[in-house]
Amino acid sequence: MFNRVIQKPGLYDIIRQVDGKLSIGRFQNLPDMSVNSSICPTAAFLGPHADNHNILTELANEVLASIVDFRTGIWEGPSLYEDKEHKQSVQDLKHRFKGLLAYLEEHSTPFSSLRYLAHMTGDQLLPALAAYYAGMIYNSNNVTIQASTATTLLEMLTMRDLCDMVGFTRRPMFFDETSGIPDHMADPWAHITSDGSIANIEAVWSARESKLLPFAALEALTHNPDLKKAANLKVLTCDQRKVKLVDAEPWELWNLTRDERLLIPFHIAKLLGLKMEDTYQIWEILTHYDINAKGWQGFSQYFYDHQWPIVLIPSTAHYSWPKSVAVMGLGTGNAQNVMVDEIGRMNLSELRHKLDHALRNKQPILMTVSVFGSTEESAVDPLKGIISLRDEYRLKGLDFDIHVDAAWGGYFISTIRKEFKMEEVPNSMEGVNSLSCHSPFLDDTRQVLLNDYVVDQAKEICQADSITIDPHKMGYVQYPAGTILYKNGDVINLTTFTGTYIGSATDPTVGLFGLEGSRPGAAAAAVYFTHACLRPDYKGYGEVITRSLYNAKQFYAELLFIGHQDQFKTALLMPFDPSNYELVRDKILRKGLDEIRQDEEAMPVFRKLGPDQNIIDYGFNPIHHGVLNNKVDIYNQFTKKVYDKLRIKYDEEGRSQKNTQNQPELMLSMTTFMKKDYGDEFMKSFANQLGLTDTPIPDELNCLRSTIMSPFTSDIKELQHRGSYWPTLMTALADNVAMLVNA
Ligand SMILES: *Cc1c(COP(=O)(O)O)cnc(C)c1O
């Protein structure tokens, strides 16, 4: 019916160079990503006015020519028969298709427009579109290599590439002097998921399975006579003591580090005298005792006073986190909020408080989530601080996994990534050990637009146990394309369920591990080809993303100087240092990126300007007859009005106003911050910015939200227009807001 364990070849062993060419397993002549340079941003997108449509047409025609070749080039056989009925049907098909296209044209949201300053969706990359179309028509299913002989390999290549982007390369192994056992066994592993939510659910699943693995081993050692010889198995507690697993306190077992937990099957194999490569037999035995097999009730005796494991998330976390915890059977109440500071970053003293509470009550912590680019604010959590807190609490006997949710912001890492090619990453362990002193990131980041704090957190992401990165967010790839990355790839032994017909996995495979079954090989083709055209380093993706960040910062600066300031007060969630007012006006506002970069005074200020990434949150508080509004309700209603004016609506007949006289001049999105989630500090700071000062801290505050994804808004001379588009957009915004104040 189903199998749980397969012997899997690792990403790093299986991808190699043979005679200067890339190969995976026995598959040779793979396309590689060793390109010398990335394509430039203006050639990378279809463009706001479909500027590059000729290129897309050409690429799409080539896809069709290729599929015709492919289908006619294999076997001979009868052709379809074109009779009268066939001809009529073709007419019908074309007619109905026109109907679908007309519908899509009327009702779709114009994400690629420079006037779209709203949700986290923008133009898509041309290479992604073309490669997805190709992969889609070739129609492979990346669940098993038997059905996806081409695209499985592309997924493996690209996932190793993504691991390399974040710095998840092979880790050097450290061996225990007496036992000769290494500190970890497996290399990183990654695969594509349909989205970030699935990746996050899988992250909680793998954390749950690995957290309970020591108890599964304990049950197996106690009940399975085949494992008798391993009864003396010792494990290393997180505060560095060796204890016998069968005699350990449950609290000690709850707090083994992830590497230590995942070594247990190897320890057992060694004690039984098995060869290293036969460790999978032990994994197989343990699958009969683990939480996948037994459910939570199988482990109730190991809880202290009904203290269920919790997951700690910042209050800015995406709603997929409570969902993940719900799916894992923990209950949403066990996804516990850690409050954020006034700019939306996790508050470390709140985290410390939660850790102390867990330690006192012997409440296990499955994982702490650190967000790299929150969905509402693009805020970056202090990962470096979270890691040092974990080091500190390990010495007190408390351990937890760390997951980085970089669904939105993962690709920002490319802006600090040195150039790299696939073949430069060593396969041999000697190569790895010599690499360990080499940083994958730029040494000098003074020209990088991310601020120093964000750069510091980005460099630490490779310390996490798992990471979510969505190519379909800041990777500008169309849906669906999420990914999950694991530092210790052995964890996927715990999340594998496969049908017997799927076949053995001595061949390369990616589709068996995780939540999904059938998966589009097209997504792998799209992400692969995009990485081949735009390398995930500072010159490829980094260049596109830098331009988007430059535009986000320009929008932030524009908001400081927006017109009609006598009619409303503008508040920015990310506060501004007023002493820089003149410098921003004279040396940053509407200045070119190169000019700012060359200005030694402006550049450090520009780097710090605005939020951590490219989502700008702001509000307008009306001034009536010279008096600033001081009522929270009035502000909230006003913000709702602004939002309603500046989004696509439908008229009385249900027609989209996009195509009528009333189309909005630009589009924004709106969000609402709640005190119960965000805490006092955050709410108070934003209320102050708005000038809502002598009221109690509001329970709710509406906020306008603009995700700036376009690399072109400030500088579109290569496309149809010349110069910056911000003046047009800002005049429209200011006029609309002022009009509503006076309405
Ligand atoms: C978008 C997002 C998710 C969820 O990803 P989907 O691909 O939309 O499922 C999770 N976390 C963060 C921070 C996000 O921005």
mmCIF file of N, CA, C and O and ligand atoms in Angstrom, residues 120 194-198 200 316-321 371-376 405-409 468 470 472-473 479 481-482, ligand 1:
data_model
loop_
_atom_site.group_PDB
_atom_site.id
_atom_site.type_symbol
_atom_site.label_atom_id
_atom_site.label_comp_id
_atom_site.label_asym_id
_atom_site.label_seq_id
_atom_site.Cartn_x
_atom_site.Cartn_y
_atom_site.Cartn_z
ATOM 1 N N MET A 120 1.504 41.980 -3.194
ATOM 2 C CA MET A 120 2.838 41.479 -3.502
ATOM 3 C C MET A 120 2.845 40.651 -4.792
ATOM 4 O O MET A 120 3.255 39.498 -4.791
ATOM 5 N N SER A 194 4.114 23.795 -3.978
ATOM 6 C CA SER A 194 3.220 24.641 -4.761
ATOM 7 C C SER A 194 3.221 26.063 -4.214
ATOM 8 O O SER A 194 2.968 26.998 -4.950
ATOM 9 N N ASP A 195 3.517 26.243 -2.930
ATOM 10 C CA ASP A 195 3.585 27.616 -2.426
ATOM 11 C C ASP A 195 4.254 27.679 -1.068
ATOM 12 O O ASP A 195 4.697 26.660 -0.531
ATOM 13 N N GLY A 196 4.302 28.877 -0.529
ATOM 14 C CA GLY A 196 4.944 29.080 0.757
ATOM 15 C C GLY A 196 4.145 28.482 1.908
ATOM 16 O O GLY A 196 4.725 28.046 2.909
ATOM 17 N N SER A 197 2.823 28.455 1.774
ATOM 18 C CA SER A 197 2.018 27.870 2.851
ATOM 19 C C SER A 197 2.319 26.384 2.991
ATOM 20 O O SER A 197 2.489 25.875 4.104
ATOM 21 N N ILE A 198 2.389 25.691 1.862
ATOM 22 C CA ILE A 198 2.700 24.259 1.894
ATOM 23 C C ILE A 198 4.108 24.051 2.461
ATOM 24 O O ILE A 198 4.346 23.137 3.252
ATOM 25 N N ASN A 200 5.600 25.972 4.602
ATOM 26 C CA ASN A 200 5.552 26.208 6.044
ATOM 27 C C ASN A 200 4.902 25.033 6.774
ATOM 28 O O ASN A 200 5.351 24.641 7.856
ATOM 29 N N THR A 316 3.781 39.375 13.352
ATOM 30 C CA THR A 316 3.617 39.726 11.942
ATOM 31 C C THR A 316 3.478 38.489 11.060
ATOM 32 O O THR A 316 3.339 38.612 9.852
ATOM 33 N N ALA A 317 3.544 37.287 11.662
ATOM 34 C CA ALA A 317 3.644 36.067 10.841
ATOM 35 C C ALA A 317 2.426 35.886 9.938
ATOM 36 O O ALA A 317 1.310 36.256 10.272
ATOM 37 N N HIS A 318 2.673 35.285 8.817
ATOM 38 C CA HIS A 318 1.648 34.985 7.816
ATOM 39 C C HIS A 318 0.630 33.990 8.397
ATOM 40 O O HIS A 318 0.976 33.159 9.229
ATOM 41 N N TYR A 319 -0.606 34.052 7.900
ATOM 42 C CA TYR A 319 -1.640 33.166 8.478
ATOM 43 C C TYR A 319 -1.407 31.691 8.192
ATOM 44 O O TYR A 319 -2.100 30.827 8.731
ATOM 45 N N SER A 320 -0.421 31.381 7.339
ATOM 46 C CA SER A 320 -0.118 29.959 7.150
ATOM 47 C C SER A 320 0.476 29.338 8.414
ATOM 48 O O SER A 320 0.498 28.109 8.540
ATOM 49 N N TRP A 321 0.936 30.160 9.355
ATOM 50 C CA TRP A 321 1.536 29.585 10.574
ATOM 51 C C TRP A 321 0.498 28.995 11.507
ATOM 52 O O TRP A 321 0.631 27.814 11.875
ATOM 53 N N VAL A 371 10.957 35.629 10.571
ATOM 54 C CA VAL A 371 10.478 36.035 9.255
ATOM 55 C C VAL A 371 11.507 36.954 8.598
ATOM 56 O O VAL A 371 12.022 37.877 9.233
ATOM 57 N N PHE A 372 11.813 36.672 7.353
ATOM 58 C CA PHE A 372 12.723 37.531 6.590
ATOM 59 C C PHE A 372 11.877 38.236 5.531
ATOM 60 O O PHE A 372 11.783 37.806 4.393
ATOM 61 N N GLY A 373 11.242 39.321 5.955
ATOM 62 C CA GLY A 373 10.335 40.030 5.044
ATOM 63 C C GLY A 373 8.900 39.659 5.335
ATOM 64 O O GLY A 373 8.351 38.743 4.739
ATOM 65 N N SER A 374 8.273 40.378 6.284
ATOM 66 C CA SER A 374 6.908 40.012 6.662
ATOM 67 C C SER A 374 5.924 40.469 5.594
ATOM 68 O O SER A 374 6.188 41.411 4.845
ATOM 69 N N THR A 375 4.786 39.769 5.551
ATOM 70 C CA THR A 375 3.816 39.960 4.480
ATOM 71 C C THR A 375 3.215 41.360 4.481
ATOM 72 O O THR A 375 2.910 41.908 3.429
ATOM 73 N N GLU A 376 3.030 41.946 5.646
ATOM 74 C CA GLU A 376 2.394 43.267 5.695
ATOM 75 C C GLU A 376 3.406 44.409 5.680
ATOM 76 O O GLU A 376 3.120 45.482 5.183
ATOM 77 N N ASP A 405 11.178 32.034 7.647
ATOM 78 C CA ASP A 405 10.135 32.202 6.644
ATOM 79 C C ASP A 405 10.540 33.369 5.738
ATOM 80 O O ASP A 405 10.299 34.527 6.041
ATOM 81 N N ALA A 406 11.191 32.980 4.635
ATOM 82 C CA ALA A 406 11.629 33.979 3.654
ATOM 83 C C ALA A 406 10.794 33.815 2.388
ATOM 84 O O ALA A 406 11.286 34.021 1.282
ATOM 85 N N ALA A 407 9.524 33.422 2.590
ATOM 86 C CA ALA A 407 8.632 33.227 1.441
ATOM 87 C C ALA A 407 8.633 34.493 0.608
ATOM 88 O O ALA A 407 8.852 34.473 -0.599
ATOM 89 N N TRP A 408 8.403 35.629 1.274
ATOM 90 C CA TRP A 408 8.412 36.887 0.541
ATOM 91 C C TRP A 408 9.832 37.288 0.160
ATOM 92 O O TRP A 408 10.149 37.502 -0.991
ATOM 93 N N GLY A 409 10.726 37.380 1.144
ATOM 94 C CA GLY A 409 11.969 38.119 0.930
ATOM 95 C C GLY A 409 13.192 37.310 0.564
ATOM 96 O O GLY A 409 14.265 37.874 0.405
ATOM 97 N N THR A 468 11.820 28.708 4.075
ATOM 98 C CA THR A 468 10.840 28.793 2.988
ATOM 99 C C THR A 468 11.231 29.959 2.080
ATOM 100 O O THR A 468 11.467 31.063 2.576
ATOM 101 N N ASP A 470 9.829 31.607 -1.692
ATOM 102 C CA ASP A 470 8.916 31.488 -2.834
ATOM 103 C C ASP A 470 9.497 32.142 -4.086
ATOM 104 O O ASP A 470 9.565 33.377 -4.155
ATOM 105 N N HIS A 472 7.770 32.460 -6.542
ATOM 106 C CA HIS A 472 6.640 33.232 -7.064
ATOM 107 C C HIS A 472 6.352 34.510 -6.268
ATOM 108 O O HIS A 472 5.378 35.189 -6.535
ATOM 109 N N LYS A 473 7.201 34.846 -5.316
ATOM 110 C CA LYS A 473 7.086 36.156 -4.677
ATOM 111 C C LYS A 473 8.205 37.043 -5.232
ATOM 112 O O LYS A 473 8.127 37.439 -6.372
ATOM 113 N N TYR A 479 2.980 31.824 -10.503
ATOM 114 C CA TYR A 479 2.537 30.730 -9.635
ATOM 115 C C TYR A 479 2.428 29.464 -10.469
ATOM 116 O O TYR A 479 2.133 29.543 -11.646
ATOM 117 N N ALA A 481 5.089 28.345 -7.457
ATOM 118 C CA ALA A 481 6.479 27.985 -7.198
ATOM 119 C C ALA A 481 6.915 28.466 -5.817
ATOM 120 O O ALA A 481 7.268 29.617 -5.629
ATOM 121 N N GLY A 482 6.824 27.561 -4.848
ATOM 122 C CA GLY A 482 7.423 27.799 -3.533
ATOM 123 C C GLY A 482 8.574 26.821 -3.383
ATOM 124 O O GLY A 482 8.776 25.954 -4.241
HETATM 125 C C1 LIG B 1 3.238 34.858 1.009
HETATM 126 C C2 LIG B 1 3.821 34.425 2.283
HETATM 127 C C3 LIG B 1 3.599 33.131 2.768
HETATM 128 C C4 LIG B 1 2.696 32.155 2.097
HETATM 129 O O1 LIG B 1 3.123 31.855 0.837
HETATM 130 P P1 LIG B 1 2.079 31.444 -0.313
HETATM 131 O O2 LIG B 1 3.010 31.155 -1.418
HETATM 132 O O3 LIG B 1 1.200 32.626 -0.550
HETATM 133 O O4 LIG B 1 1.337 30.265 0.173
HETATM 134 C C5 LIG B 1 4.206 32.768 3.943
HETATM 135 N N1 LIG B 1 4.994 33.622 4.608
HETATM 136 C C6 LIG B 1 5.229 34.877 4.180
HETATM 137 C C7 LIG B 1 6.123 35.773 4.970
HETATM 138 C C8 LIG B 1 4.643 35.321 3.002
HETATM 139 O O5 LIG B 1 4.856 36.577 2.588
#
